[in-house]
Amino acid sequence: HARGRALRPRRPDLQAPQPARHRASLTRRPAPRLAGATPCPHKRAMTDTETLPRTGAGAPKRLFIKTYGCQMNVYDSERMADVLRPLGYAQTETVEDAAGGILNTCHIREKAAEKVYSELGKLRILKEQKSGAMTIAVAGCVAQAEGEEIMRRQPAVDLVVGPQAYHQLPELLTRTARARGERIGADFAPVDKFDALPKARGIQGVTAFLTVQEGCDKFCTFCVVPYTRGAEWSRPVAAILDEARALADQGVREITLLGQNVNAYHGAGDGGDWSLARLIWALNDIDGLERIRFTTSHPNDMSDDLIAAHGECAKLMPYLHLPVQSGSDRILKRMNRKHTAEEYLRLIERIRAARPDILISGDFIVGFPEETERDFEDTLDLIRAVNYGQAFSFKYSSRPGTPAAERPLVDEAEASDRLHRLQALINEQARGVMDGMVGREIGVLFEKPGRMEGQMAGKSDYLHAVHVKAEGIAPGDLRRVRITEAGPNSLAGALV
Ligand code: SAH
Ligand code: SF4
Ligand code: F3S
């Protein structure tokens, strides 16, 4: 990777042994591979179903997948199911009847990571009740960061597979069936994974996620993603367009392009690397596909062509998730965000000049180390200046191995108080934006029947849930709706 400097751990002690539960040495070295693992044997293993035990003649084995964390994990879970379907695994919502259980985990905050261990405790009991006739796998970002610790803390786990290695699940399960207790590490070669994944996706609905970019080179000082997901990498244009066309053929009307830094996308295409904007314009030409969204973006990668696309590209929706984390320049600097509050506000102005009705969404961290009341008030000022339609806010969670973990923490009660104040302001703004939809005529993509008789539910262009009572609407229909009412969590309206 060209940016080799960024790939090395920030401090030498990151590689030193750490206390047991902090053993997740956050380096980007590939974790050790399973002893004797053959290189990428997916093609053979995918058809080699005979090596796996079946519960009855041709009976499907039930697969339970539980997903934590971001949309990228949702995409990965769907793809794990796609990889395992040819082996006779059918997904189940009830873990009790499962022959295999996968936890697709998130490491972003301590709570998210700890949940995994309590869930594994429950799976262990279930496995004992089944006299061991259940395979337990841990995938995702905790698997990447704490693989060895998982195996140590929970011996019932059969295999651990990182975010870039799950295409090897068929091979790994075969191996597990033969010799339980082995494990595989994960490495960072997303190209192998995407090449190996089956073309067909088991998508049911009218909306779908499509991962176009993986990893992150930004190294915000609080964040584990550059370590758990590896270096920034973009999928080639042709593979994305193929996947998008196939989704449209399957009835998908809305695609959300995913990446930890999706607007840094620079995938190989005709004539060189394509920007995200160029990719969106190409997707805009796919018949049957009606809506395009993307998430998550970094302010510093918001290029002119992407901003312009928001004003010009018909299928690109007027919604942008653009996290800023803090409104204090001092804290932004300490977070290594590499932009100021003022620069973010000017950027929002430019985006709104291109698309005045765009709904802006964000992420905030409160109680970042050394955040003062003054810093926090700067954040509230920024929020007031932007007027968010939605935002996610989190109390800072110290992640072992990240640079910020070494710094003095803000008092817990103080951080909680700030979180409440920030959320109150955001809720007020989101309420105002939703109330402002009443009387407007907007696009709604219908997805499924609503809870009430004769009702259909869908999402507006601005991503609000909308209910309409009308005859003759089918999932996948994109209709104009006049909004008549704004409820606590959704809008109601009538077809125009
Ligand atoms: N790539 C995206 C988001 C990645 S993680 C971006 O750059 O914005 C999603 C959100 O989790 C972040 O935006 C941040 O608000 C939050 N987050 C990440 N690390 C965190 C930590 N250590 N403590 C609390 N929140 C955190
Ligand atoms: Fe984490 Fe996002 Fe920062 Fe990357 S840009 S380090 S994913 S918060
Ligand atoms: Fe969590 Fe990994 Fe996503 S840490 S937020 S699942 S990239």
Coordinates of C-alpha atoms and ligand atoms in Angstrom, one line a residue:
H1 CA 0.0 0.0 0.0
A2 CA 1.3 3.4 -1.0
R3 CA 0.5 4.9 2.4
G4 CA 2.8 2.6 4.2
R5 CA 3.5 5.0 7.0
A6 CA -0.1 5.0 8.0
L7 CA -0.2 1.3 8.2
R8 CA 2.3 1.0 11.0
P9 CA 1.0 1.2 14.6
R10 CA 1.1 4.7 16.0
R11 CA 3.2 3.8 19.0
P12 CA 5.7 0.9 19.5
D13 CA 3.8 -0.3 22.6
L14 CA 0.8 -1.2 20.5
Q15 CA 2.5 -4.4 19.8
A16 CA 3.6 -5.1 23.4
P17 CA 1.6 -7.7 25.2
Q18 CA -1.5 -6.1 26.8
P19 CA -3.8 -7.2 29.7
A20 CA -5.9 -10.2 28.7
R21 CA -9.0 -8.3 27.5
H22 CA -6.9 -5.7 25.8
R23 CA -5.0 -8.2 23.7
A24 CA -6.4 -6.7 20.6
S25 CA -3.1 -5.4 19.4
L26 CA -4.3 -3.0 16.9
T27 CA -1.8 -3.4 14.1
R28 CA -2.5 -4.0 10.5
R29 CA -0.3 -7.1 10.2
P30 CA -2.4 -10.0 9.0
A31 CA -3.4 -12.2 11.8
P32 CA -1.8 -15.7 11.6
R33 CA -3.5 -18.0 9.2
L34 CA -4.9 -21.3 10.2
A35 CA -2.0 -23.8 10.2
G36 CA -2.0 -25.6 6.9
A37 CA -4.7 -23.4 5.3
T38 CA -4.7 -23.8 1.6
P39 CA -4.9 -20.6 -0.4
C40 CA -8.4 -19.6 -1.1
P41 CA -10.0 -23.0 -1.9
H42 CA -13.5 -21.6 -2.2
K43 CA -14.3 -22.8 -5.7
R44 CA -13.7 -26.4 -4.8
A45 CA -15.3 -26.1 -1.4
M46 CA -18.4 -24.5 -2.8
T47 CA -19.3 -27.5 -4.8
D48 CA -17.9 -30.0 -2.4
T49 CA -21.1 -30.3 -0.3
E50 CA -20.5 -34.0 0.3
T51 CA -17.9 -33.3 2.9
L52 CA -20.4 -31.7 5.2
P53 CA -22.7 -33.6 7.4
R54 CA -26.4 -33.3 6.5
T55 CA -29.2 -33.6 9.1
G56 CA -31.3 -35.7 6.7
A57 CA -31.4 -36.7 3.1
G58 CA -31.1 -33.3 1.4
A59 CA -32.7 -31.5 4.4
P60 CA -31.5 -27.9 4.7
K61 CA -29.3 -27.1 7.7
R62 CA -30.5 -24.0 9.6
L63 CA -28.1 -21.1 9.8
F64 CA -28.6 -18.4 12.4
I65 CA -26.8 -15.1 11.8
K66 CA -26.8 -12.2 14.3
T67 CA -25.5 -8.9 13.0
Y68 CA -24.1 -6.1 15.1
G69 CA -22.6 -2.7 14.1
C70 CA -22.8 -0.8 10.8
Q71 CA -24.5 -1.4 7.5
M72 CA -21.3 -2.9 6.2
N73 CA -21.8 -5.7 8.6
V74 CA -25.4 -6.1 7.3
Y75 CA -24.0 -6.5 3.8
D76 CA -21.4 -9.0 5.0
S77 CA -24.0 -11.1 6.8
E78 CA -26.1 -11.3 3.7
R79 CA -23.0 -12.3 1.7
M80 CA -22.1 -15.0 4.3
A81 CA -25.6 -16.4 3.8
D82 CA -25.0 -16.3 0.1
V83 CA -21.7 -18.2 0.5
L84 CA -23.3 -20.9 2.6
R85 CA -26.5 -21.4 0.7
P86 CA -25.0 -23.7 -1.9
L87 CA -23.9 -25.9 1.0
G88 CA -27.4 -26.5 2.0
Y89 CA -27.7 -23.9 4.7
A90 CA -31.0 -22.0 4.9
Q91 CA -31.3 -19.0 7.2
T92 CA -33.4 -19.1 10.3
E93 CA -34.5 -16.4 12.7
T94 CA -34.7 -18.8 15.7
V95 CA -31.3 -19.9 17.0
E96 CA -32.8 -22.9 18.8
D97 CA -33.2 -24.9 15.5
A98 CA -29.9 -23.8 14.1
A99 CA -27.1 -26.2 13.1
G100 CA -24.8 -23.2 12.7
G101 CA -24.7 -19.8 14.5
I102 CA -22.6 -16.8 13.3
L103 CA -22.2 -13.7 15.3
N104 CA -21.1 -10.9 13.0
T105 CA -19.6 -8.5 15.4
C106 CA -18.7 -4.9 16.0
H107 CA -15.8 -3.5 17.9
I108 CA -16.5 0.2 17.6
R109 CA -17.4 0.8 21.3
E110 CA -16.7 -1.3 24.3
K111 CA -20.4 -2.1 24.9
A112 CA -20.7 -3.4 21.4
A113 CA -17.7 -5.7 21.8
E114 CA -18.8 -7.0 25.3
K115 CA -22.3 -7.9 24.0
V116 CA -20.6 -10.6 21.9
Y117 CA -19.3 -12.4 24.9
S118 CA -22.6 -12.5 26.7
E119 CA -24.3 -13.7 23.5
L120 CA -21.6 -16.4 23.1
G121 CA -22.4 -17.6 26.7
K122 CA -26.0 -18.2 25.6
L123 CA -24.9 -20.0 22.5
R124 CA -22.6 -22.3 24.5
I125 CA -25.5 -23.4 26.7
L126 CA -27.6 -24.1 23.5
K127 CA -24.7 -26.1 22.0
E128 CA -24.4 -28.2 25.2
Q129 CA -28.2 -28.9 25.1
K130 CA -27.6 -30.1 21.5
S131 CA -24.8 -32.3 22.7
G132 CA -22.4 -30.3 20.6
A133 CA -24.3 -30.6 17.4
M134 CA -23.9 -26.9 16.5
T135 CA -21.1 -24.9 14.9
I136 CA -20.5 -21.5 16.4
A137 CA -18.6 -18.9 14.4
V138 CA -17.6 -15.4 15.3
A139 CA -17.1 -13.0 12.3
G140 CA -16.6 -9.3 11.9
C141 CA -14.6 -6.7 13.6
V142 CA -14.3 -8.3 17.1
A143 CA -13.1 -11.4 15.4
Q144 CA -10.5 -9.4 13.6
A145 CA -9.4 -7.5 16.8
E146 CA -9.7 -10.2 19.5
G147 CA -9.6 -13.5 17.7
E148 CA -7.3 -15.3 20.1
E149 CA -9.1 -13.8 23.1
I150 CA -12.5 -15.1 21.8
M151 CA -11.1 -18.6 21.5
R152 CA -9.7 -18.4 25.0
R153 CA -12.7 -16.8 26.7
Q154 CA -15.2 -19.1 25.0
P155 CA -14.0 -22.6 24.1
A156 CA -17.4 -23.4 22.6
V157 CA -16.5 -21.2 19.6
D158 CA -15.5 -23.4 16.6
L159 CA -14.1 -20.7 14.3
V160 CA -13.2 -17.1 14.1
V161 CA -13.2 -15.3 10.8
G162 CA -12.4 -11.7 10.0
P163 CA -14.2 -9.3 7.7
Q164 CA -11.9 -10.1 4.7
A165 CA -11.9 -13.8 5.1
Y166 CA -15.6 -14.9 5.2
H167 CA -15.6 -16.1 1.6
Q168 CA -13.6 -19.0 3.1
L169 CA -16.5 -20.1 5.3
P170 CA -17.3 -23.2 3.3
E171 CA -13.8 -24.4 3.6
L172 CA -13.6 -23.5 7.2
L173 CA -16.9 -25.2 8.1
T174 CA -15.7 -28.3 6.3
R175 CA -12.6 -28.2 8.3
T176 CA -14.5 -27.6 11.5
A177 CA -16.7 -30.6 10.8
R178 CA -13.6 -32.7 10.7
A179 CA -11.6 -31.3 13.6
R180 CA -13.3 -28.9 16.0
G181 CA -11.4 -26.2 17.7
E182 CA -9.3 -25.0 14.9
R183 CA -9.3 -21.4 14.1
I184 CA -8.4 -19.1 11.3
G185 CA -7.1 -15.6 11.4
A186 CA -8.1 -12.9 9.1
D187 CA -6.2 -10.9 6.7
F188 CA -6.7 -7.8 4.6
A189 CA -7.2 -8.7 1.0
P190 CA -10.7 -7.6 0.2
V191 CA -10.0 -8.3 -3.5
D192 CA -9.9 -12.0 -2.8
K193 CA -13.2 -11.9 -0.9
F194 CA -15.1 -10.0 -3.6
D195 CA -13.7 -12.2 -6.4
A196 CA -14.8 -15.3 -4.5
L197 CA -18.3 -14.3 -3.4
P198 CA -21.1 -15.9 -5.5
K199 CA -22.7 -13.6 -8.0
A200 CA -26.2 -14.4 -6.9
R201 CA -27.5 -12.5 -3.8
G202 CA -30.5 -13.8 -1.8
I203 CA -32.1 -10.3 -1.7
Q204 CA -35.8 -10.3 -0.9
G205 CA -36.8 -6.7 -0.6
V206 CA -36.8 -3.7 -2.8
T207 CA -33.8 -2.0 -1.2
A208 CA -30.3 -3.3 -0.9
F209 CA -26.8 -2.4 0.4
L210 CA -23.9 -2.7 -1.9
T211 CA -20.4 -2.4 -0.5
V212 CA -18.1 -0.4 -2.9
Q213 CA -15.3 0.6 -0.6
E214 CA -13.7 -1.0 2.4
G215 CA -11.3 0.1 5.1
C216 CA -10.0 3.5 6.2
D217 CA -6.8 5.4 6.2
K218 CA -8.0 8.4 8.2
F219 CA -6.9 7.1 11.7
C220 CA -9.2 9.3 13.8
T221 CA -7.6 8.9 17.2
F222 CA -10.7 7.3 18.8
C223 CA -11.5 4.8 16.1
V224 CA -10.7 1.1 15.6
V225 CA -12.0 0.8 12.0
P226 CA -8.6 1.4 10.3
Y227 CA -7.3 -1.6 12.3
T228 CA -10.3 -3.9 12.1
R229 CA -11.1 -3.3 8.4
G230 CA -7.7 -2.5 7.1
A231 CA -6.4 -0.1 4.5
E232 CA -8.8 1.8 2.3
W233 CA -9.6 -0.1 -0.9
S234 CA -12.2 0.4 -3.7
R235 CA -13.9 -2.3 -5.7
P236 CA -13.5 -2.1 -9.5
V237 CA -16.3 -0.3 -11.3
A238 CA -17.4 -3.2 -13.5
A239 CA -18.0 -5.5 -10.5
I240 CA -20.1 -2.9 -8.8
L241 CA -22.2 -2.2 -12.0
D242 CA -22.7 -6.0 -12.5
E243 CA -23.9 -6.4 -8.9
A244 CA -26.2 -3.4 -9.2
R245 CA -27.7 -4.6 -12.5
A246 CA -28.3 -8.1 -11.0
L247 CA -30.0 -6.5 -8.0
A248 CA -32.2 -4.3 -10.3
D249 CA -33.2 -7.5 -12.2
Q250 CA -34.1 -9.1 -8.9
G251 CA -36.5 -6.2 -8.2
V252 CA -34.3 -3.9 -6.1
R253 CA -35.3 -0.3 -6.7
E254 CA -33.0 1.4 -4.2
I255 CA -29.3 0.8 -3.6
T256 CA -27.2 2.3 -0.8
L257 CA -23.5 2.2 -1.7
L258 CA -21.5 1.4 1.4
G259 CA -18.0 2.2 2.5
Q260 CA -16.3 3.2 5.8
N261 CA -15.2 6.2 3.7
V262 CA -17.4 5.8 0.8
N263 CA -16.8 9.2 -0.8
A264 CA -13.1 8.4 -1.0
Y265 CA -14.1 5.8 -3.5
H266 CA -11.5 5.5 -6.4
G267 CA -12.2 2.2 -8.1
A268 CA -10.6 1.1 -11.4
G269 CA -12.8 1.8 -14.3
D270 CA -12.7 2.7 -18.0
G271 CA -9.9 5.2 -18.5
G272 CA -8.5 5.0 -15.0
D273 CA -9.8 5.4 -11.5
W274 CA -13.4 6.6 -11.1
S275 CA -14.7 8.9 -8.4
L276 CA -17.8 8.1 -6.4
A277 CA -19.7 10.7 -8.4
R278 CA -18.8 9.1 -11.7
L279 CA -19.9 5.7 -10.3
I280 CA -23.2 7.2 -9.2
W281 CA -23.8 8.7 -12.7
A282 CA -23.2 5.2 -14.2
L283 CA -25.6 3.7 -11.8
N284 CA -28.1 6.4 -12.7
D285 CA -28.3 4.7 -16.2
I286 CA -29.4 1.3 -14.9
D287 CA -33.0 0.6 -15.8
G288 CA -35.2 -0.4 -13.0
L289 CA -32.9 1.1 -10.4
E290 CA -34.8 4.2 -9.1
R291 CA -32.8 5.5 -6.1
I292 CA -29.2 5.8 -5.1
R293 CA -27.8 6.6 -1.7
F294 CA -24.3 6.3 -0.1
T295 CA -22.8 6.2 3.3
T296 CA -20.6 7.0 5.2
S297 CA -18.8 10.1 4.0
H298 CA -15.9 12.0 5.4
P299 CA -16.0 15.8 5.1
N300 CA -12.5 16.0 3.5
D301 CA -13.5 13.7 0.6
M302 CA -16.6 15.6 -0.4
S303 CA -15.4 16.5 -3.9
D304 CA -16.9 19.1 -6.2
D305 CA -18.3 16.5 -8.6
L306 CA -20.0 14.7 -5.8
I307 CA -21.5 17.9 -4.5
A308 CA -22.7 18.8 -8.0
A309 CA -24.2 15.3 -8.5
H310 CA -26.6 16.1 -5.6
G311 CA -28.1 18.9 -7.6
E312 CA -28.1 17.1 -11.0
C313 CA -28.3 13.4 -10.7
A314 CA -32.0 12.5 -10.7
K315 CA -31.7 9.2 -8.9
L316 CA -29.4 10.4 -6.2
M317 CA -31.5 11.0 -3.1
P318 CA -31.5 14.3 -1.1
Y319 CA -30.0 12.8 2.0
L320 CA -26.4 13.0 3.2
H321 CA -24.8 11.4 6.2
L322 CA -21.8 13.6 6.9
P323 CA -20.3 13.0 10.4
V324 CA -18.4 15.8 12.0
Q325 CA -18.0 14.3 15.6
S326 CA -17.3 17.7 17.3
G327 CA -17.8 21.4 16.7
S328 CA -14.6 22.4 18.6
D329 CA -11.5 23.0 16.6
R330 CA -9.3 22.0 19.5
I331 CA -11.1 18.6 19.8
L332 CA -11.3 18.1 16.1
K333 CA -7.5 18.5 16.0
R334 CA -7.1 16.0 18.9
M335 CA -9.4 13.6 17.0
N336 CA -7.2 13.9 13.9
R337 CA -10.2 14.9 11.8
K338 CA -8.1 17.3 9.7
H339 CA -10.8 19.9 9.2
T340 CA -12.2 22.8 11.3
A341 CA -15.8 23.4 12.3
E342 CA -15.9 26.4 10.0
E343 CA -14.7 24.3 7.0
Y344 CA -17.4 21.8 7.8
L345 CA -20.1 24.6 7.9
R346 CA -18.8 26.1 4.6
L347 CA -19.0 22.6 3.0
I348 CA -22.6 22.2 4.2
E349 CA -23.4 25.6 2.6
R350 CA -21.9 24.4 -0.7
I351 CA -23.9 21.2 -0.6
R352 CA -27.1 23.1 0.2
A353 CA -26.4 25.5 -2.7
A354 CA -26.4 22.4 -5.0
R355 CA -29.4 20.8 -3.4
P356 CA -31.3 23.2 -1.1
D357 CA -33.7 20.6 0.3
I358 CA -31.1 18.0 1.2
L359 CA -31.4 16.4 4.6
I360 CA -28.2 16.4 6.5
S361 CA -27.4 13.7 9.0
G362 CA -24.3 13.3 11.3
D363 CA -22.5 11.5 14.0
F364 CA -21.2 13.0 17.3
I365 CA -18.9 11.9 20.0
V366 CA -19.4 13.6 23.4
G367 CA -16.9 13.4 26.3
F368 CA -13.9 12.9 24.1
P369 CA -10.8 13.0 26.3
E370 CA -10.1 16.6 27.6
E371 CA -13.4 17.9 26.1
T372 CA -14.4 21.0 28.2
E373 CA -17.8 22.5 28.6
R374 CA -16.6 25.2 26.2
D375 CA -15.7 22.6 23.6
F376 CA -19.1 21.0 24.1
E377 CA -20.9 24.3 23.6
D378 CA -19.0 24.8 20.3
T379 CA -20.5 21.5 19.3
L380 CA -24.0 22.7 20.2
D381 CA -23.3 25.9 18.2
L382 CA -22.3 23.9 15.1
I383 CA -25.5 21.7 15.4
R384 CA -27.6 24.9 15.7
A385 CA -25.8 26.3 12.5
V386 CA -26.4 23.1 10.5
N387 CA -29.9 22.1 11.5
Y388 CA -29.7 18.3 11.3
G389 CA -32.6 16.1 10.1
Q390 CA -31.1 13.2 12.0
A391 CA -27.9 12.4 13.9
F392 CA -26.3 9.6 15.9
S393 CA -24.5 10.5 19.1
F394 CA -22.3 8.4 21.3
K395 CA -20.5 8.8 24.6
Y396 CA -16.8 8.4 23.9
S397 CA -15.7 4.8 24.5
S398 CA -12.0 4.3 25.0
R399 CA -10.6 1.7 22.6
P400 CA -7.4 -0.1 23.7
G401 CA -4.6 0.6 21.2
T402 CA -6.0 3.8 19.7
P403 CA -4.1 7.0 20.4
A404 CA -6.9 8.6 22.4
A405 CA -7.0 5.7 24.8
E406 CA -4.0 7.2 26.5
R407 CA -5.6 10.5 27.4
P408 CA -7.5 11.7 30.5
L409 CA -11.1 10.9 30.4
V410 CA -14.0 13.3 31.0
D411 CA -16.0 12.7 34.1
E412 CA -18.6 10.0 33.4
A413 CA -21.6 11.9 34.8
E414 CA -20.5 15.0 32.9
A415 CA -20.3 13.1 29.7
S416 CA -23.8 11.6 30.2
D417 CA -25.2 15.0 30.9
R418 CA -23.7 16.4 27.7
L419 CA -25.0 13.5 25.7
H420 CA -28.5 14.2 27.0
R421 CA -28.3 17.9 26.1
L422 CA -26.9 17.1 22.7
Q423 CA -29.6 14.6 22.0
A424 CA -32.3 17.0 23.1
L425 CA -31.1 19.5 20.6
I426 CA -30.8 17.0 17.8
N427 CA -34.3 15.6 18.6
E428 CA -35.7 19.1 18.4
Q429 CA -34.2 19.7 15.0
A430 CA -35.2 16.3 13.6
R431 CA -38.8 17.0 14.9
G432 CA -38.8 20.4 13.1
V433 CA -37.5 18.8 9.8
M434 CA -40.2 16.1 10.0
D435 CA -42.9 18.6 10.8
G436 CA -41.7 20.6 7.9
M437 CA -42.7 17.7 5.5
V438 CA -46.4 18.2 6.2
G439 CA -48.1 19.7 3.2
R440 CA -45.2 18.8 0.9
E441 CA -45.4 16.4 -2.1
I442 CA -42.5 13.9 -2.0
G443 CA -41.4 10.6 -3.5
V444 CA -42.0 7.4 -1.5
L445 CA -40.7 4.0 -2.3
F446 CA -43.1 1.5 -0.9
E447 CA -41.6 -1.6 0.7
K448 CA -44.3 -3.6 2.6
P449 CA -47.8 -3.6 4.1
G450 CA -48.1 -1.3 7.1
R451 CA -49.4 -2.4 10.5
M452 CA -52.9 -1.2 9.9
E453 CA -55.4 -2.7 7.5
G454 CA -55.1 -1.4 3.9
Q455 CA -51.9 0.5 4.7
M456 CA -48.6 0.4 2.8
A457 CA -45.3 1.5 4.3
G458 CA -42.2 2.9 2.6
K459 CA -39.4 5.5 2.8
S460 CA -39.5 9.0 1.6
D461 CA -36.7 10.6 -0.5
Y462 CA -35.4 12.0 2.8
L463 CA -35.4 8.5 4.4
H464 CA -38.4 9.1 6.7
A465 CA -40.8 6.2 7.2
V466 CA -44.1 7.0 5.5
H467 CA -47.5 5.3 5.8
V468 CA -50.2 5.6 3.2
K469 CA -53.7 4.1 3.1
A470 CA -54.5 3.2 -0.5
E471 CA -55.5 0.4 -2.8
G472 CA -53.3 -1.0 -5.5
I473 CA -49.8 -0.1 -4.2
A474 CA -47.2 -2.9 -4.4
P475 CA -43.8 -3.2 -2.9
G476 CA -41.3 -1.6 -5.2
D477 CA -43.7 1.1 -6.4
L478 CA -42.3 4.6 -6.3
R479 CA -45.2 7.2 -6.0
R480 CA -45.7 10.8 -5.2
V481 CA -47.3 11.3 -1.8
R482 CA -48.7 14.5 -0.2
I483 CA -47.7 14.4 3.5
T484 CA -50.6 15.1 5.8
E485 CA -49.3 14.2 9.2
A486 CA -46.1 13.9 11.1
G487 CA -46.1 11.3 13.9
P488 CA -43.4 10.6 16.5
N489 CA -41.5 8.2 14.2
S490 CA -43.1 8.3 10.8
L491 CA -45.1 10.4 8.4
A492 CA -48.6 9.8 7.0
G493 CA -49.9 10.9 3.6
A494 CA -52.0 10.3 0.6
L495 CA -51.2 9.4 -3.0
V496 CA -51.1 12.4 -5.3
Ligands
SAH1 N1 -16.4 6.2 8.9 C1 -17.4 6.9 9.5 C2 -18.0 6.3 10.8 C3 -17.3 5.1 11.4 S1 -17.8 4.6 13.0 C4 -16.9 8.3 9.8 O1 -15.7 8.6 9.6 O2 -17.6 9.1 10.3 C5 -19.4 5.3 13.3 C6 -19.4 6.3 14.3 O3 -19.1 5.7 15.6 C7 -18.4 7.4 14.2 O4 -18.9 8.4 13.3 C8 -18.3 7.9 15.6 O5 -19.3 8.9 15.8 C9 -18.6 6.7 16.4 N2 -17.4 6.2 17.1 C10 -16.3 5.7 16.5 N3 -15.4 5.3 17.5 C11 -16.0 5.7 18.7 C12 -15.5 5.6 20.0 N4 -14.3 5.1 20.3 N5 -16.4 6.0 21.0 C13 -17.6 6.5 20.7 N6 -18.0 6.6 19.4 C14 -17.3 6.2 18.4
SF4_2 FE1 -13.0 5.8 12.0 FE2 -14.4 7.1 10.2 FE3 -12.3 8.2 11.3 FE4 -12.0 6.2 9.6 S1 -12.8 8.3 9.1 S2 -10.9 6.5 11.5 S3 -13.8 5.0 10.0 S4 -14.2 7.7 12.3
F3S3 FE1 -18.4 -1.9 13.9 FE2 -16.7 -2.8 12.3 FE3 -18.7 -1.5 11.4 S1 -16.2 -1.9 14.2 S2 -19.2 0.0 13.0 S3 -18.8 -3.4 12.4 S4 -16.7 -1.4 10.6

